[in-house]
Coordinates of C-alpha atoms in Angstrom, one line a residue:
M1 CA -12.3 -37.3 -8.5
A2 CA -14.5 -40.2 -7.2
V3 CA -12.1 -40.8 -4.3
S4 CA -12.1 -37.1 -3.3
T5 CA -15.9 -36.9 -3.6
A6 CA -16.3 -39.9 -1.4
W7 CA -13.8 -38.6 1.1
W8 CA -15.7 -35.3 1.4
A9 CA -19.0 -37.2 1.9
L10 CA -17.5 -39.4 4.6
A11 CA -15.8 -36.4 6.3
F12 CA -19.2 -34.6 6.4
Q13 CA -20.9 -37.7 7.8
N14 CA -18.6 -37.6 10.8
V15 CA -20.3 -34.4 11.8
Y16 CA -23.4 -36.4 12.7
A17 CA -21.4 -39.1 14.4
A18 CA -20.6 -36.6 17.2
E19 CA -23.0 -35.0 19.6
H20 CA -24.3 -31.5 18.7
P21 CA -21.9 -28.9 20.2
R22 CA -24.7 -27.1 22.0
L23 CA -25.7 -30.4 23.7
Q24 CA -22.1 -31.0 24.6
A25 CA -21.9 -27.5 26.1
S26 CA -25.1 -28.0 28.0
E27 CA -23.9 -31.2 29.6
W28 CA -20.6 -29.5 30.5
I29 CA -22.5 -26.7 32.2
Y30 CA -24.6 -29.1 34.3
E31 CA -21.4 -30.8 35.4
N32 CA -19.2 -27.8 36.0
I33 CA -21.3 -24.7 36.6
P34 CA -23.3 -24.5 39.9
P35 CA -27.0 -23.8 39.8
G36 CA -27.9 -20.2 40.4
S37 CA -25.0 -18.9 38.2
T38 CA -25.6 -16.1 35.7
I39 CA -24.9 -16.9 32.1
T40 CA -25.0 -14.5 29.2
H41 CA -26.4 -15.3 25.7
E42 CA -26.4 -13.2 22.5
E43 CA -29.7 -12.0 21.1
W44 CA -30.5 -13.8 17.8
D45 CA -28.7 -16.9 19.1
D46 CA -29.4 -19.8 21.4
S47 CA -28.9 -19.7 25.1
I48 CA -27.4 -22.7 26.9
P49 CA -27.8 -25.0 28.7
Y50 CA -30.7 -26.7 27.0
N51 CA -33.2 -28.7 29.1
L52 CA -31.8 -32.2 29.4
P53 CA -32.2 -35.2 31.6
A54 CA -29.1 -34.0 33.4
G55 CA -30.6 -30.7 34.4
S56 CA -33.0 -27.8 33.8
A57 CA -32.1 -24.4 32.3
S58 CA -34.4 -22.8 34.9
D59 CA -31.6 -23.5 37.4
Y60 CA -29.6 -20.6 35.9
T61 CA -30.2 -16.9 35.3
F62 CA -29.7 -15.7 31.8
I63 CA -28.6 -12.2 30.6
P64 CA -29.3 -11.3 27.0
L65 CA -26.6 -9.2 25.3
G66 CA -27.9 -7.0 22.4
M67 CA -24.7 -7.3 20.3
Y68 CA -26.5 -6.5 17.1
H69 CA -27.6 -3.1 18.3
T70 CA -25.7 -0.4 16.5
D71 CA -22.7 0.7 18.5
S72 CA -23.2 3.7 20.7
V73 CA -22.0 4.9 24.1
Q74 CA -25.3 3.8 25.6
K75 CA -25.0 0.3 24.1
I76 CA -21.5 -0.1 25.7
E77 CA -22.8 1.1 29.0
D78 CA -25.7 -1.4 28.9
L79 CA -23.2 -4.2 27.9
V80 CA -20.9 -3.5 30.7
Y81 CA -23.0 -2.2 33.6
G82 CA -26.5 -3.5 32.5
R83 CA -29.6 -1.6 31.6
R84 CA -30.7 0.9 34.2
D85 CA -34.4 -0.1 33.8
K86 CA -33.6 -3.7 34.7
E87 CA -33.9 -4.9 38.2
A88 CA -32.8 -8.4 37.4
P89 CA -29.1 -9.2 36.8
D90 CA -27.9 -7.5 33.6
G91 CA -24.7 -6.7 31.8
L92 CA -21.2 -8.2 32.1
A93 CA -20.9 -6.8 35.6
D94 CA -23.6 -9.2 36.8
A95 CA -22.5 -12.2 34.7
D96 CA -20.6 -15.2 36.0
Y97 CA -20.1 -16.7 32.6
V98 CA -20.3 -15.6 29.0
A99 CA -21.6 -18.2 26.5
I100 CA -21.3 -17.8 22.7
T101 CA -23.1 -20.5 20.9
S102 CA -22.1 -19.8 17.3
N103 CA -20.0 -17.4 15.3
R104 CA -23.1 -15.7 13.9
V105 CA -22.7 -12.3 15.7
R106 CA -18.9 -12.3 16.0
G107 CA -18.4 -13.3 12.3
S108 CA -20.9 -10.8 10.8
T109 CA -20.1 -7.8 12.9
A110 CA -16.4 -8.2 12.1
K111 CA -17.3 -7.3 8.5
L112 CA -19.0 -4.0 9.5
E113 CA -16.2 -2.1 11.1
R114 CA -17.8 1.3 10.8
E115 CA -21.1 0.2 12.4
Y116 CA -19.6 -2.1 15.1
P117 CA -16.2 -0.7 16.1
A118 CA -16.7 -1.3 19.9
T119 CA -18.4 -4.7 19.3
I120 CA -15.4 -5.9 17.3
R121 CA -13.2 -4.6 20.1
Y122 CA -15.3 -6.5 22.7
Y123 CA -14.7 -9.8 20.9
E124 CA -11.0 -9.1 20.6
L125 CA -10.7 -8.4 24.3
L126 CA -12.7 -11.5 25.1
E127 CA -10.5 -13.7 23.0
S128 CA -7.3 -12.3 24.4
G129 CA -8.4 -12.5 28.0
E130 CA -8.1 -8.8 28.6
L131 CA -11.8 -8.5 29.2
G132 CA -11.5 -10.3 32.4
F133 CA -13.2 -13.6 31.3
D134 CA -11.2 -16.7 30.7
L135 CA -12.1 -19.4 28.2
V136 CA -13.0 -22.6 30.2
A137 CA -14.7 -24.7 27.5
H138 CA -14.7 -24.9 23.8
F139 CA -16.8 -27.2 21.7
K140 CA -16.3 -27.7 17.9
V141 CA -17.4 -30.4 15.5
E142 CA -16.0 -30.2 12.0
P143 CA -16.0 -32.5 8.9
S144 CA -13.0 -34.9 9.1
F145 CA -12.0 -38.3 7.9
L146 CA -8.7 -40.2 8.3
G147 CA -7.2 -37.5 10.4
L148 CA -7.9 -34.7 7.9
A149 CA -10.3 -32.0 8.8
I150 CA -12.2 -29.4 6.7
D151 CA -12.4 -25.9 8.0
D152 CA -16.0 -24.9 7.2
S153 CA -16.2 -22.0 9.5
G154 CA -16.8 -19.8 6.5
A155 CA -19.9 -21.8 5.4
E156 CA -23.4 -20.4 5.4
E157 CA -25.5 -20.1 8.6
A158 CA -27.3 -23.4 8.0
F159 CA -24.0 -25.1 8.9
T160 CA -22.2 -22.7 11.2
V161 CA -25.3 -21.6 13.3
Y162 CA -27.6 -24.5 13.3
D163 CA -26.0 -27.7 12.0
H164 CA -22.7 -27.8 13.9
P165 CA -22.0 -24.4 15.5
E166 CA -18.8 -23.6 17.4
V167 CA -19.4 -22.9 21.2
W168 CA -17.3 -21.0 23.6
I169 CA -17.8 -20.6 27.4
Y170 CA -15.9 -18.0 29.4
R171 CA -15.7 -17.6 33.2
K172 CA -15.4 -14.3 34.9
G173 CA -12.0 -13.9 36.6
S174 CA -10.9 -11.8 39.6
E175 CA -9.3 -9.3 37.3
F176 CA -12.6 -8.2 35.8
E177 CA -13.4 -4.6 36.7
A178 CA -16.4 -2.9 35.0
D179 CA -14.9 0.6 34.7
R180 CA -11.7 -0.7 33.2
V181 CA -13.6 -2.8 30.6
F182 CA -15.8 0.2 29.7
A183 CA -12.7 2.3 29.2
L184 CA -11.2 -0.3 26.9
L185 CA -14.3 -0.5 24.8
A186 CA -14.7 3.3 24.7
E187 CA -11.3 3.5 23.0
A188 CA -13.0 2.1 19.9
H189 CA -15.2 5.3 19.8
P190 CA -18.6 3.7 19.6
E191 CA -20.0 7.3 19.3
R192 CA -18.6 7.4 15.8
A193 CA -20.4 4.3 14.6
I194 CA -22.3 4.8 11.4
N195 CA -25.8 3.5 10.9
L196 CA -28.1 5.5 8.6
Q197 CA -31.8 5.1 8.7
P198 CA -33.9 5.1 5.5
A199 CA -35.0 8.7 6.2
Q200 CA -31.3 9.7 6.1
G201 CA -30.8 8.0 2.7
P202 CA -29.9 11.1 0.7
S203 CA -26.7 11.6 2.6
N204 CA -25.6 8.0 1.7
G205 CA -27.0 7.8 -1.8
L206 CA -29.8 5.4 -0.9
Q207 CA -32.5 7.7 -2.2
L208 CA -33.2 8.6 -5.7
T209 CA -32.6 12.2 -6.8
A210 CA -35.6 14.1 -8.1
A211 CA -34.5 13.5 -11.7
Q212 CA -33.9 9.8 -11.1
A213 CA -37.3 9.4 -9.4
E214 CA -39.1 11.2 -12.3
K215 CA -37.3 9.0 -14.8
Q216 CA -38.3 5.8 -13.0
Q217 CA -41.9 7.0 -12.7
N218 CA -42.0 7.9 -16.4
G219 CA -40.6 4.5 -17.4
G220 CA -44.1 3.0 -17.7
T221 CA -46.9 1.6 -15.6
F222 CA -47.2 -2.1 -14.7
S223 CA -49.6 -2.6 -17.6
D224 CA -47.2 -0.8 -20.0
V225 CA -44.2 -3.0 -19.0
F226 CA -46.1 -6.3 -18.7
A227 CA -48.9 -7.7 -20.8
I228 CA -51.4 -9.8 -18.9
D229 CA -53.3 -10.8 -22.0
G230 CA -50.5 -10.5 -24.5
F231 CA -49.7 -13.0 -27.2
T232 CA -46.9 -14.5 -25.2
S233 CA -49.2 -15.1 -22.2
T234 CA -51.0 -18.0 -23.9
V235 CA -48.0 -20.3 -23.8
P236 CA -45.4 -18.3 -21.9
W237 CA -43.1 -21.3 -21.3
L238 CA -42.7 -21.9 -25.0
W239 CA -41.8 -18.3 -25.8
W240 CA -39.4 -18.3 -22.8
Y241 CA -37.8 -21.5 -24.0
L242 CA -37.4 -20.2 -27.5
W243 CA -35.7 -17.1 -26.2
L244 CA -33.2 -19.2 -24.3
Q245 CA -32.6 -21.4 -27.3
V246 CA -32.1 -18.7 -29.8
L247 CA -29.5 -16.9 -27.7
A248 CA -27.8 -20.2 -27.0
F249 CA -27.6 -21.2 -30.6
A250 CA -26.3 -17.7 -31.4
T251 CA -23.2 -18.4 -29.2
V252 CA -22.4 -21.8 -30.7
P253 CA -20.1 -20.5 -33.6
W254 CA -17.7 -18.6 -31.3
V255 CA -18.1 -20.8 -28.2
A256 CA -17.1 -23.9 -30.2
W257 CA -13.9 -22.1 -31.2
L258 CA -13.2 -20.6 -27.7
F259 CA -13.6 -24.0 -26.1
R260 CA -12.2 -26.1 -28.9
A261 CA -10.0 -28.0 -26.4
L262 CA -13.1 -29.6 -24.8
P263 CA -14.5 -32.8 -26.1
D264 CA -17.9 -31.3 -26.6
R265 CA -16.5 -28.0 -27.9
G266 CA -18.2 -26.1 -25.1
Y267 CA -21.7 -26.9 -26.5
G268 CA -23.1 -27.5 -23.0
L269 CA -22.0 -24.1 -21.9
T270 CA -23.9 -22.2 -24.7
K271 CA -27.1 -22.3 -22.7
V272 CA -25.6 -20.4 -19.8
I273 CA -23.4 -18.1 -22.0
G274 CA -26.4 -17.1 -24.1
F275 CA -28.6 -16.4 -21.2
A276 CA -26.1 -14.7 -19.0
G277 CA -24.3 -13.0 -21.9
S278 CA -27.5 -11.2 -23.0
G279 CA -28.2 -10.1 -19.4
V280 CA -24.6 -8.8 -18.9
F281 CA -24.7 -7.0 -22.3
A282 CA -28.0 -5.3 -21.4
W283 CA -26.7 -4.5 -17.9
M284 CA -23.7 -2.7 -19.3
L285 CA -25.9 -0.6 -21.7
V286 CA -28.2 0.5 -18.8
A287 CA -25.8 0.7 -15.9
W288 CA -23.3 2.8 -17.9
N289 CA -26.1 5.2 -18.8
I290 CA -25.9 4.4 -22.6
L291 CA -29.5 3.4 -22.9
D292 CA -32.6 3.3 -20.6
F293 CA -33.9 -0.2 -19.9
S294 CA -36.9 -1.0 -22.1
I295 CA -38.3 -3.7 -24.4
A296 CA -36.3 -2.2 -27.2
V297 CA -33.1 -2.7 -25.3
A298 CA -33.9 -6.3 -24.6
W299 CA -34.6 -7.0 -28.3
F300 CA -31.6 -4.9 -29.4
V301 CA -29.3 -7.1 -27.3
A302 CA -30.8 -10.3 -28.7
T303 CA -30.5 -8.9 -32.3
V304 CA -26.8 -8.0 -31.8
M305 CA -26.0 -11.4 -30.3
V306 CA -27.8 -13.3 -33.1
A307 CA -26.2 -11.1 -35.8
F308 CA -22.7 -11.6 -34.3
G309 CA -23.2 -15.3 -34.0
A310 CA -24.4 -15.5 -37.6
A311 CA -21.4 -13.5 -38.8
V312 CA -19.0 -15.8 -37.0
A313 CA -20.9 -18.9 -38.3
W314 CA -20.5 -17.7 -41.9
F315 CA -16.7 -17.3 -41.5
R316 CA -16.4 -20.6 -39.7
R317 CA -19.1 -22.5 -41.6
D318 CA -16.7 -25.3 -42.7
D319 CA -15.4 -25.9 -39.2
L320 CA -19.0 -25.8 -37.8
R321 CA -20.2 -28.4 -40.3
Q322 CA -17.3 -30.6 -39.3
H323 CA -18.0 -30.2 -35.6
A324 CA -21.7 -30.9 -36.2
R325 CA -20.9 -34.1 -38.0
D326 CA -18.4 -35.3 -35.4
H327 CA -20.4 -34.3 -32.3
W328 CA -24.0 -34.3 -33.2
R329 CA -24.9 -37.1 -30.8
T330 CA -23.2 -35.3 -28.0
W331 CA -24.9 -32.0 -28.8
L332 CA -28.3 -33.8 -29.1
T333 CA -27.7 -35.3 -25.6
V334 CA -27.1 -31.8 -24.2
E335 CA -30.3 -30.5 -25.9
A336 CA -32.3 -33.4 -24.6
I337 CA -31.1 -32.9 -21.0
F338 CA -31.8 -29.2 -21.2
A339 CA -35.3 -29.7 -22.6
I340 CA -36.2 -32.4 -20.2
A341 CA -34.9 -30.5 -17.2
F342 CA -36.7 -27.3 -18.2
A343 CA -39.9 -29.2 -18.9
A344 CA -39.8 -31.1 -15.6
L345 CA -39.1 -28.1 -13.5
T346 CA -41.7 -26.0 -15.3
L347 CA -44.2 -28.7 -14.8
M348 CA -43.3 -28.9 -11.1
R349 CA -43.8 -25.1 -10.8
A350 CA -47.1 -25.4 -12.7
F351 CA -48.4 -27.8 -10.0
N352 CA -47.1 -25.6 -7.2
P353 CA -46.9 -22.0 -8.6
D354 CA -47.5 -20.3 -5.3
I355 CA -44.6 -17.9 -4.6
W356 CA -44.8 -18.5 -0.9
H357 CA -42.9 -20.4 1.8
H358 CA -44.8 -21.9 4.7
P359 CA -45.8 -20.6 7.2
Q360 CA -45.3 -16.9 6.7
G361 CA -44.1 -16.5 3.2
G362 CA -40.4 -16.6 3.9
E363 CA -38.3 -14.6 1.4
K364 CA -40.5 -15.3 -1.6
P365 CA -42.7 -12.2 -1.4
M366 CA -39.5 -10.1 -1.0
E367 CA -37.9 -11.9 -4.0
L368 CA -40.9 -11.3 -6.2
A369 CA -41.0 -7.6 -5.3
Y370 CA -37.3 -7.3 -6.1
M371 CA -37.7 -9.0 -9.4
T372 CA -40.7 -6.8 -10.3
A373 CA -38.8 -3.7 -9.3
V374 CA -35.7 -4.7 -11.3
A375 CA -37.8 -5.5 -14.4
R376 CA -39.8 -2.2 -14.2
S377 CA -36.7 0.0 -13.6
T378 CA -35.7 2.4 -16.3
E379 CA -32.1 2.8 -15.0
L380 CA -29.8 1.2 -12.6
P381 CA -29.6 0.7 -9.7
P382 CA -33.3 -0.3 -9.6
F383 CA -35.8 1.4 -7.4
D384 CA -36.6 0.0 -4.0
P385 CA -40.0 -1.7 -3.9
W386 CA -40.2 -1.4 -0.1
F387 CA -39.2 2.2 0.3
G388 CA -40.8 4.8 -1.9
G389 CA -38.2 7.1 -3.5
G390 CA -35.3 4.8 -2.6
S391 CA -32.8 2.9 -4.7
L392 CA -32.4 -0.8 -4.2
N393 CA -29.6 -1.6 -1.7
Y394 CA -29.5 -5.3 -2.4
Y395 CA -27.8 -7.6 -4.9
Y396 CA -30.0 -8.0 -8.0
M397 CA -28.0 -9.5 -10.9
G398 CA -29.8 -12.8 -10.7
W399 CA -33.1 -11.0 -11.1
W400 CA -31.7 -8.7 -13.8
L401 CA -30.8 -11.7 -16.0
L402 CA -34.5 -12.8 -15.8
A403 CA -35.7 -9.2 -16.3
V404 CA -34.3 -9.1 -19.8
P405 CA -36.5 -11.9 -21.3
M406 CA -39.4 -10.5 -19.0
R407 CA -39.2 -7.1 -20.8
A408 CA -38.7 -8.7 -24.2
L409 CA -41.7 -11.0 -23.9
K410 CA -43.7 -8.7 -21.5
L411 CA -44.4 -11.6 -19.2
V412 CA -46.0 -10.8 -15.8
P413 CA -43.7 -11.3 -12.8
E414 CA -45.6 -14.2 -11.2
I415 CA -45.1 -16.2 -14.5
A416 CA -41.5 -15.1 -15.1
F417 CA -40.6 -16.0 -11.5
N418 CA -41.6 -19.6 -11.9
L419 CA -40.0 -19.8 -15.3
G420 CA -36.9 -18.3 -13.8
I421 CA -36.7 -21.1 -11.3
A422 CA -37.0 -23.6 -14.1
T423 CA -34.4 -21.8 -16.1
Y424 CA -31.7 -21.7 -13.4
G425 CA -32.4 -25.4 -12.6
S426 CA -32.2 -26.5 -16.2
L427 CA -29.0 -24.5 -16.8
A428 CA -27.5 -26.1 -13.7
A429 CA -28.4 -29.5 -15.0
T430 CA -27.0 -28.8 -18.5
V431 CA -23.7 -27.4 -17.1
A432 CA -23.4 -30.4 -14.8
A433 CA -23.9 -32.8 -17.7
S434 CA -21.4 -30.9 -19.9
T435 CA -18.8 -30.8 -17.1
V436 CA -19.0 -34.6 -16.4
M437 CA -18.9 -35.4 -20.1
N438 CA -15.8 -33.2 -20.6
L439 CA -14.0 -34.5 -17.5
V440 CA -14.6 -38.1 -18.6
G441 CA -13.5 -37.3 -22.1
L442 CA -10.3 -35.5 -21.0
S443 CA -9.4 -38.2 -18.5
T444 CA -10.2 -41.3 -20.5
T445 CA -7.3 -43.3 -21.9
S446 CA -9.4 -44.9 -24.6
R447 CA -9.4 -42.5 -27.5
R448 CA -9.8 -44.9 -30.4
V449 CA -12.6 -43.0 -31.9
Q450 CA -11.4 -39.5 -31.2
D451 CA -8.3 -40.2 -33.2
A452 CA -10.6 -40.5 -36.2
G453 CA -12.0 -37.0 -35.5
R454 CA -15.3 -38.2 -34.0
N455 CA -16.6 -38.6 -30.5
F456 CA -14.0 -39.7 -27.9
L457 CA -16.3 -42.4 -26.4
P458 CA -19.3 -44.4 -27.6
W459 CA -22.4 -42.3 -27.6
P460 CA -24.3 -44.5 -25.0
V461 CA -21.5 -43.9 -22.5
I462 CA -21.6 -40.1 -23.2
A463 CA -25.3 -40.1 -22.6
V464 CA -25.1 -42.1 -19.4
V465 CA -22.4 -40.0 -17.8
A466 CA -24.2 -36.8 -18.9
V467 CA -27.5 -37.8 -17.4
L468 CA -25.8 -39.0 -14.2
G469 CA -24.1 -35.6 -13.8
A470 CA -27.4 -33.7 -14.2
V471 CA -29.3 -36.0 -11.9
F472 CA -26.7 -36.1 -9.2
L473 CA -26.6 -32.3 -9.0
V474 CA -30.2 -31.2 -9.7
G475 CA -32.2 -34.4 -9.2
I476 CA -30.9 -35.9 -6.0
G477 CA -28.5 -33.3 -4.8
N478 CA -31.3 -32.3 -2.3
L479 CA -34.2 -34.6 -1.9
D480 CA -36.1 -32.2 0.4
A481 CA -37.6 -30.4 -2.6
G482 CA -39.4 -33.5 -3.7
H483 CA -40.5 -34.1 -0.1
Q484 CA -42.0 -30.6 0.1
T485 CA -43.7 -31.0 -3.2
I486 CA -45.4 -34.3 -2.1
E487 CA -46.3 -32.7 1.2
R488 CA -48.0 -29.8 -0.5
L489 CA -50.0 -32.1 -2.8
Q490 CA -51.1 -34.0 0.2
F491 CA -52.6 -30.8 1.7
V492 CA -55.3 -30.8 -1.0
N493 CA -55.8 -34.6 -1.1
D494 CA -58.6 -35.7 1.1
W495 CA -57.5 -39.3 0.7
G496 CA -53.9 -38.7 1.7

């Protein structure tokens, strides 16, 4: 494992040993494409060449292609012939070269066949050469080490669009003929593309029915659902922590049996299983229209889980006592890591509770709105906080898991949001610690103590590897969070 991890890191470092693909492409353009040429670029992506010592981008004419516009006959006409209201060169007919500086548009539109049938056809024709443009340059940097490469083309945009995007440059050939290209693209029937606006929601199930809207509205006001001055608002972090712990302890009796092959008997997984299990249980009750979401449902779920755990504990009480005697140090290590991680992350959020990302908020206001809507919803899917009378057309399970303790404790969203961040971070740290402990335990050849029915390794070793696992994943997996925290504190420090 250590070797494979090191190999992966070294392979990824090789990405930065090479020049950025867009810089390589820019240099190639200055060397091979004469000034005055016309080069296309896709909207929402970079145009090339960049301004470099080798040349200036102003020496070329650029044609933007609106590939993200919903397919229509008009879009295909504009793509091939250019927009009629444009006096400057426009469209493929006026282009000398087609430049694609990442797989952002091509990769995303390929997943939306009904909205982009002609766009998908365009990329297929371009790649095959039938469009009349020939591939003349291709630039790609990928993680590799010792001759083995990692195909990360399916990674998120941070890597495939910004960090090391793939770049293609196509040159128009003599066989390009605008009418022929338009006919080929028209075969995909762009006039049949589907793209419903919010006002058309009822035809696609994106708006609530009258009965659903009434039920959501009757589910309680903000003050009914959340208590600004409730008894849990004094020390909300403590009540939240107790909620997590009670549900986690309730799963120990059956998790210890289910994961009995693991050295820690799955104890490190109980935090996640208790938290996620209660959320999934509540989701099934509400999503399957068995019950409406309410504070009663949240407490009903918790009560059932505790009762079930207590029943299993009674029938397995002898085994549990033996497990506790054999593994109490390991279990305490897990508890300490979870408590410290939760406390540290909660404290970090307490110093920086603003749900905002510089400079314009980022996605944080959106996320807070979604979480509030999920927690206030009476049935599922939740209502849309941004479009009155609509249902939420977005993934929400992560917010739903937080909504269950929110409703149970009646915590206001801005508090629960920050506690949710601490929760997910501390759960990640705990699972990382448990995973490392179990891997070390299963792979070690020294089992002198395990044979006697006790811990497989001396407790100090267990504690060290557990802490390292948690720190490597959550603590130093991404140091930018610490940098941003220090930077924010400096904003209010006149002496910084």
